[in-house]
mmCIF file of C-alpha atoms in Angstrom:
data_model
loop_
_atom_site.group_PDB
_atom_site.id
_atom_site.type_symbol
_atom_site.label_atom_id
_atom_site.label_comp_id
_atom_site.label_asym_id
_atom_site.label_seq_id
_atom_site.Cartn_x
_atom_site.Cartn_y
_atom_site.Cartn_z
ATOM 1 C CA ASN C 1 -17.091 3.339 10.185
ATOM 2 C CA ALA C 2 -16.190 0.645 7.625
ATOM 3 C CA GLY C 3 -13.684 2.561 5.453
ATOM 4 C CA VAL C 4 -12.796 0.370 2.452
ATOM 5 C CA THR C 5 -14.622 -2.953 2.166
ATOM 6 C CA GLN C 6 -13.529 -5.733 -0.163
ATOM 7 C CA THR C 7 -15.428 -8.880 -1.079
ATOM 8 C CA PRO C 8 -14.772 -11.745 -1.123
ATOM 9 C CA LYS C 9 -11.921 -12.204 1.360
ATOM 10 C CA PHE C 10 -10.796 -15.504 -0.162
ATOM 11 C CA GLN C 11 -11.411 -17.205 -3.505
ATOM 12 C CA VAL C 12 -10.089 -20.204 -5.385
ATOM 13 C CA LEU C 13 -10.551 -20.335 -9.154
ATOM 14 C CA LYS C 14 -9.656 -22.717 -11.908
ATOM 15 C CA THR C 15 -7.607 -21.490 -14.852
ATOM 16 C CA GLY C 16 -9.878 -19.848 -17.409
ATOM 17 C CA GLN C 17 -12.672 -18.955 -15.000
ATOM 18 C CA SER C 18 -13.801 -15.374 -14.625
ATOM 19 C CA MET C 19 -14.385 -13.412 -11.470
ATOM 20 C CA THR C 20 -15.129 -9.909 -10.233
ATOM 21 C CA LEU C 21 -13.597 -8.509 -7.051
ATOM 22 C CA GLN C 22 -15.745 -5.905 -5.365
ATOM 23 C CA CYS C 23 -14.631 -2.796 -3.495
ATOM 24 C CA ALA C 24 -16.661 -0.089 -1.800
ATOM 25 C CA GLN C 25 -15.640 2.929 0.270
ATOM 26 C CA ASP C 26 -17.784 5.075 2.532
ATOM 27 C CA MET C 27 -15.432 8.049 2.938
ATOM 28 C CA ASN C 28 -16.702 10.029 -0.061
ATOM 29 C CA HIS C 29 -13.279 9.722 -1.697
ATOM 30 C CA ASN C 30 -12.833 10.652 -5.331
ATOM 31 C CA SER C 31 -9.916 8.371 -6.176
ATOM 32 C CA MET C 32 -9.827 4.593 -5.987
ATOM 33 C CA TYR C 33 -7.104 2.051 -6.768
ATOM 34 C CA TRP C 34 -6.493 -1.648 -7.265
ATOM 35 C CA TYR C 35 -3.149 -3.204 -6.297
ATOM 36 C CA ARG C 36 -1.749 -6.690 -6.226
ATOM 37 C CA GLN C 37 0.732 -7.836 -3.601
ATOM 38 C CA ASP C 38 3.194 -10.606 -4.330
ATOM 39 C CA PRO C 39 5.975 -11.884 -2.024
ATOM 40 C CA GLY C 40 9.085 -9.734 -2.128
ATOM 41 C CA MET C 41 7.578 -7.228 -4.561
ATOM 42 C CA GLY C 42 5.613 -4.784 -2.445
ATOM 43 C CA LEU C 43 2.366 -3.556 -3.985
ATOM 44 C CA ARG C 44 1.951 -2.893 -7.687
ATOM 45 C CA LEU C 45 -0.791 -0.732 -9.136
ATOM 46 C CA ILE C 46 -3.137 -2.499 -11.540
ATOM 47 C CA TYR C 47 -5.697 0.227 -12.331
ATOM 48 C CA TYR C 48 -6.909 3.418 -10.761
ATOM 49 C CA SER C 49 -9.848 5.764 -11.036
ATOM 50 C CA ALA C 50 -9.228 9.427 -10.366
ATOM 51 C CA SER C 51 -12.939 10.198 -10.280
ATOM 52 C CA GLU C 52 -16.307 8.682 -11.043
ATOM 53 C CA GLY C 53 -16.488 7.752 -14.708
ATOM 54 C CA THR C 54 -12.738 7.607 -15.351
ATOM 55 C CA THR C 55 -10.258 4.747 -15.194
ATOM 56 C CA ASP C 56 -6.598 4.445 -16.149
ATOM 57 C CA LYS C 57 -4.005 1.710 -16.380
ATOM 58 C CA GLY C 58 -1.369 1.311 -13.720
ATOM 59 C CA GLU C 59 1.842 -0.678 -13.721
ATOM 60 C CA VAL C 60 0.435 -4.192 -14.347
ATOM 61 C CA PRO C 61 -2.974 -3.939 -16.096
ATOM 62 C CA ASN C 62 -2.735 -6.924 -18.457
ATOM 63 C CA GLY C 63 -5.413 -9.553 -17.833
ATOM 64 C CA TYR C 64 -7.642 -7.213 -15.812
ATOM 65 C CA ASN C 65 -10.528 -4.843 -16.386
ATOM 66 C CA VAL C 66 -12.135 -2.372 -14.006
ATOM 67 C CA SER C 67 -15.415 -0.542 -13.602
ATOM 68 C CA ARG C 68 -16.050 2.570 -11.538
ATOM 69 C CA LEU C 69 -19.700 1.886 -10.962
ATOM 70 C CA ASN C 70 -20.314 5.049 -8.948
ATOM 71 C CA LYS C 71 -18.345 7.173 -6.503
ATOM 72 C CA ARG C 72 -18.399 4.446 -3.849
ATOM 73 C CA GLU C 73 -17.657 1.315 -5.858
ATOM 74 C CA PHE C 74 -14.704 0.173 -7.972
ATOM 75 C CA SER C 75 -14.633 -3.420 -9.217
ATOM 76 C CA LEU C 76 -11.803 -5.481 -10.697
ATOM 77 C CA ARG C 77 -12.559 -8.250 -13.192
ATOM 78 C CA LEU C 78 -10.455 -11.192 -14.290
ATOM 79 C CA GLU C 79 -11.966 -12.383 -17.595
ATOM 80 C CA SER C 80 -9.888 -15.559 -17.920
ATOM 81 C CA ALA C 81 -7.927 -16.291 -14.781
ATOM 82 C CA ALA C 82 -4.328 -17.513 -15.056
ATOM 83 C CA PRO C 83 -2.070 -19.028 -12.350
ATOM 84 C CA SER C 84 0.147 -15.907 -12.607
ATOM 85 C CA GLN C 85 -2.764 -13.922 -11.202
ATOM 86 C CA THR C 86 -2.583 -15.786 -7.904
ATOM 87 C CA SER C 87 -2.011 -12.933 -5.475
ATOM 88 C CA VAL C 88 -3.474 -10.788 -2.746
ATOM 89 C CA TYR C 89 -5.502 -7.925 -4.168
ATOM 90 C CA PHE C 90 -5.978 -4.650 -2.329
ATOM 91 C CA CYS C 91 -8.377 -1.852 -3.036
ATOM 92 C CA ALA C 92 -7.579 1.636 -1.772
ATOM 93 C CA SER C 93 -9.125 5.094 -1.872
ATOM 94 C CA SER C 94 -8.019 8.680 -1.298
ATOM 95 C CA GLU C 95 -9.627 12.093 -1.321
ATOM 96 C CA GLU C 96 -7.941 13.279 -4.492
ATOM 97 C CA ARG C 97 -5.290 11.754 -6.662
ATOM 98 C CA HIS C 98 -3.164 14.891 -6.864
ATOM 99 C CA SER C 99 -2.813 15.553 -3.169
ATOM 100 C CA ASN C 100 -0.694 14.530 -0.224
ATOM 101 C CA GLN C 101 -3.547 12.736 1.432
ATOM 102 C CA PRO C 102 -2.790 9.084 2.157
ATOM 103 C CA GLN C 103 -4.551 6.142 0.628
ATOM 104 C CA HIS C 104 -6.822 4.007 2.793
ATOM 105 C CA PHE C 105 -6.708 0.265 2.170
ATOM 106 C CA GLY C 106 -9.154 -2.593 2.466
ATOM 107 C CA ASP C 107 -8.202 -5.892 4.096
ATOM 108 C CA GLY C 108 -7.540 -7.602 0.776
ATOM 109 C CA THR C 109 -8.840 -10.492 -1.308
ATOM 110 C CA ARG C 110 -6.673 -13.612 -1.337
ATOM 111 C CA LEU C 111 -7.047 -15.202 -4.749
ATOM 112 C CA SER C 112 -5.641 -18.573 -5.797
ATOM 113 C CA ILE C 113 -5.786 -19.769 -9.393
ATOM 114 C CA LEU C 114 -5.274 -23.498 -9.897
ATOM 115 C CA ALA W 1 12.370 8.356 -11.844
ATOM 116 C CA GLN W 2 11.254 7.851 -8.287
ATOM 117 C CA SER W 3 12.143 4.712 -6.361
ATOM 118 C CA VAL W 4 12.389 3.479 -2.818
ATOM 119 C CA THR W 5 14.702 0.876 -1.290
ATOM 120 C CA GLN W 6 14.125 -0.825 2.024
ATOM 121 C CA LEU W 7 17.529 -1.942 3.148
ATOM 122 C CA ASP W 8 16.468 -4.871 5.332
ATOM 123 C CA SER W 9 13.959 -7.549 4.423
ATOM 124 C CA HIS W 10 13.838 -8.796 8.045
ATOM 125 C CA VAL W 11 14.571 -7.114 11.371
ATOM 126 C CA SER W 12 14.441 -8.886 14.730
ATOM 127 C CA VAL W 13 14.431 -7.100 18.083
ATOM 128 C CA SER W 14 13.662 -7.926 21.675
ATOM 129 C CA GLU W 15 10.644 -6.403 23.349
ATOM 130 C CA GLY W 16 11.573 -3.092 24.968
ATOM 131 C CA THR W 17 14.559 -2.409 22.684
ATOM 132 C CA PRO W 18 14.696 0.240 19.937
ATOM 133 C CA VAL W 19 13.452 -0.371 16.423
ATOM 134 C CA LEU W 20 15.147 0.954 13.277
ATOM 135 C CA LEU W 21 13.732 0.197 9.825
ATOM 136 C CA ARG W 22 15.756 1.728 7.022
ATOM 137 C CA CYS W 23 14.483 3.316 3.825
ATOM 138 C CA ASN W 24 16.308 5.203 1.092
ATOM 139 C CA TYR W 25 14.508 6.989 -1.699
ATOM 140 C CA SER W 26 15.320 8.418 -5.070
ATOM 141 C CA SER W 27 13.428 11.421 -6.371
ATOM 142 C CA SER W 28 14.222 14.275 -8.688
ATOM 143 C CA TYR W 29 12.153 16.684 -6.627
ATOM 144 C CA SER W 30 10.919 17.058 -3.059
ATOM 145 C CA PRO W 31 9.002 13.861 -2.452
ATOM 146 C CA SER W 32 6.043 12.862 -0.360
ATOM 147 C CA LEU W 33 6.998 9.849 1.740
ATOM 148 C CA PHE W 34 4.904 7.470 3.790
ATOM 149 C CA TRP W 35 5.337 4.499 6.092
ATOM 150 C CA TYR W 36 2.572 1.902 6.152
ATOM 151 C CA VAL W 37 2.228 -1.143 8.416
ATOM 152 C CA GLN W 38 0.559 -4.417 7.479
ATOM 153 C CA HIS W 39 -0.461 -6.930 10.122
ATOM 154 C CA PRO W 40 -1.097 -10.529 9.036
ATOM 155 C CA ASN W 41 -4.142 -10.937 6.804
ATOM 156 C CA LYS W 42 -4.886 -7.235 7.003
ATOM 157 C CA GLY W 43 -4.659 -4.245 4.713
ATOM 158 C CA LEU W 44 -2.087 -1.489 4.975
ATOM 159 C CA GLN W 45 -2.460 1.127 7.680
ATOM 160 C CA LEU W 46 -0.794 4.526 7.500
ATOM 161 C CA LEU W 47 1.822 5.063 10.230
ATOM 162 C CA LEU W 48 3.045 8.503 9.217
ATOM 163 C CA LYS W 49 3.697 10.788 6.257
ATOM 164 C CA TYR W 50 6.213 13.433 5.245
ATOM 165 C CA THR W 51 5.031 16.202 2.955
ATOM 166 C CA SER W 52 7.808 18.872 3.153
ATOM 167 C CA ALA W 53 6.824 20.309 6.512
ATOM 168 C CA ALA W 54 8.833 19.270 9.601
ATOM 169 C CA THR W 55 11.636 16.826 8.847
ATOM 170 C CA LEU W 56 10.910 14.801 11.985
ATOM 171 C CA VAL W 57 7.514 13.210 11.591
ATOM 172 C CA LYS W 58 5.616 11.588 14.436
ATOM 173 C CA GLY W 59 3.153 8.841 13.714
ATOM 174 C CA ILE W 60 0.849 6.481 15.497
ATOM 175 C CA ASN W 61 1.867 3.896 18.121
ATOM 176 C CA GLY W 62 5.050 5.757 19.088
ATOM 177 C CA PHE W 63 6.734 5.545 15.685
ATOM 178 C CA GLU W 64 8.565 8.429 14.089
ATOM 179 C CA ALA W 65 10.670 9.010 10.987
ATOM 180 C CA GLU W 66 13.232 11.605 10.008
ATOM 181 C CA PHE W 67 13.512 12.955 6.481
ATOM 182 C CA LYS W 68 17.192 13.532 5.612
ATOM 183 C CA LYS W 69 17.561 15.075 2.190
ATOM 184 C CA SER W 70 21.369 14.914 2.223
ATOM 185 C CA GLU W 71 21.233 11.160 2.803
ATOM 186 C CA THR W 72 18.024 10.563 0.787
ATOM 187 C CA SER W 73 16.745 8.574 3.738
ATOM 188 C CA PHE W 74 13.484 8.260 5.632
ATOM 189 C CA HIS W 75 14.198 5.741 8.390
ATOM 190 C CA LEU W 76 11.456 4.596 10.771
ATOM 191 C CA THR W 77 12.228 4.368 14.481
ATOM 192 C CA LYS W 78 10.576 3.537 17.776
ATOM 193 C CA PRO W 79 12.307 3.817 21.161
ATOM 194 C CA SER W 80 10.850 0.640 22.646
ATOM 195 C CA ALA W 81 9.392 -2.270 20.706
ATOM 196 C CA HIS W 82 6.180 -3.958 21.751
ATOM 197 C CA MET W 83 5.029 -7.434 20.802
ATOM 198 C CA SER W 84 2.119 -5.893 18.891
ATOM 199 C CA ASP W 85 4.599 -4.113 16.578
ATOM 200 C CA ALA W 86 5.407 -7.398 14.846
ATOM 201 C CA ALA W 87 4.235 -6.840 11.272
ATOM 202 C CA GLU W 88 5.439 -5.913 7.803
ATOM 203 C CA TYR W 89 6.373 -2.300 7.161
ATOM 204 C CA PHE W 90 6.387 -0.549 3.801
ATOM 205 C CA CYS W 91 8.187 2.640 2.856
ATOM 206 C CA VAL W 92 6.343 4.452 0.062
ATOM 207 C CA VAL W 93 7.169 7.435 -2.143
ATOM 208 C CA ARG W 94 4.659 9.340 -4.208
ATOM 209 C CA GLY W 95 5.962 9.532 -7.756
ATOM 210 C CA TYR W 96 5.836 12.511 -10.096
ATOM 211 C CA THR W 97 2.854 10.916 -11.849
ATOM 212 C CA ASP W 98 1.193 10.769 -8.432
ATOM 213 C CA LYS W 99 1.538 7.003 -8.392
ATOM 214 C CA LEU W 100 2.548 5.414 -5.072
ATOM 215 C CA ILE W 101 5.790 3.467 -5.335
ATOM 216 C CA PHE W 102 6.153 0.807 -2.668
ATOM 217 C CA GLY W 103 9.294 -0.665 -1.217
ATOM 218 C CA THR W 104 9.529 -4.425 -0.971
ATOM 219 C CA GLY W 105 8.783 -4.400 2.740
ATOM 220 C CA THR W 106 10.584 -5.128 6.022
ATOM 221 C CA ARG W 107 9.254 -7.845 8.272
ATOM 222 C CA LEU W 108 9.699 -6.921 11.936
ATOM 223 C CA GLN W 109 9.878 -9.710 14.487
ATOM 224 C CA VAL W 110 9.684 -8.897 18.196
ATOM 225 C CA PHE W 111 10.909 -11.476 20.700
ATOM 226 C CA PRO W 112 9.828 -11.538 24.352
#
């Protein structure tokens, strides 16, 4: 019963490198989300996908792209990494976006940009 | 606009004593409110949720929260702290656009 799985768990990049963070859920959820967590700021939504084939910007989308590959998988791509993107990234999923069901979170990807 | 304020960035208690983590919210309509816990190097785990049913909500691990509309508060409590409760706690409100709005977190320390 894995829930939400994120890979990798840790990554160090140099400025300008690109990278894709992977996320997969096995709960048959329709909605998936990417957040970043920075000290003292809680979690901020980067992008979300209300259903397979749709994606929308969240609060802090600049510098990121996403792909909802299928119902299970939702990837986040940094095309040209910047030090300001050093953060912990969390993927989450929920049954439906417009519901009171909670979001389920992965364990995060800790990303450092040098 | 919806917002949530966690009134304490750090709370320290002794094992066996009560825990109170404070959260105030702002919402123009009846909100959905959640408390999540985050242990070190882990993702967020749902503790409990309020969705306009009973105002006193019971969650996992002995935690509960009371929704008080008159005070716009949703404080998290536990009668007796355990060492394993040491973690960061987030109060969350679901916004009118269905976006989750997170508080900045309260770090709970539990001393033996």
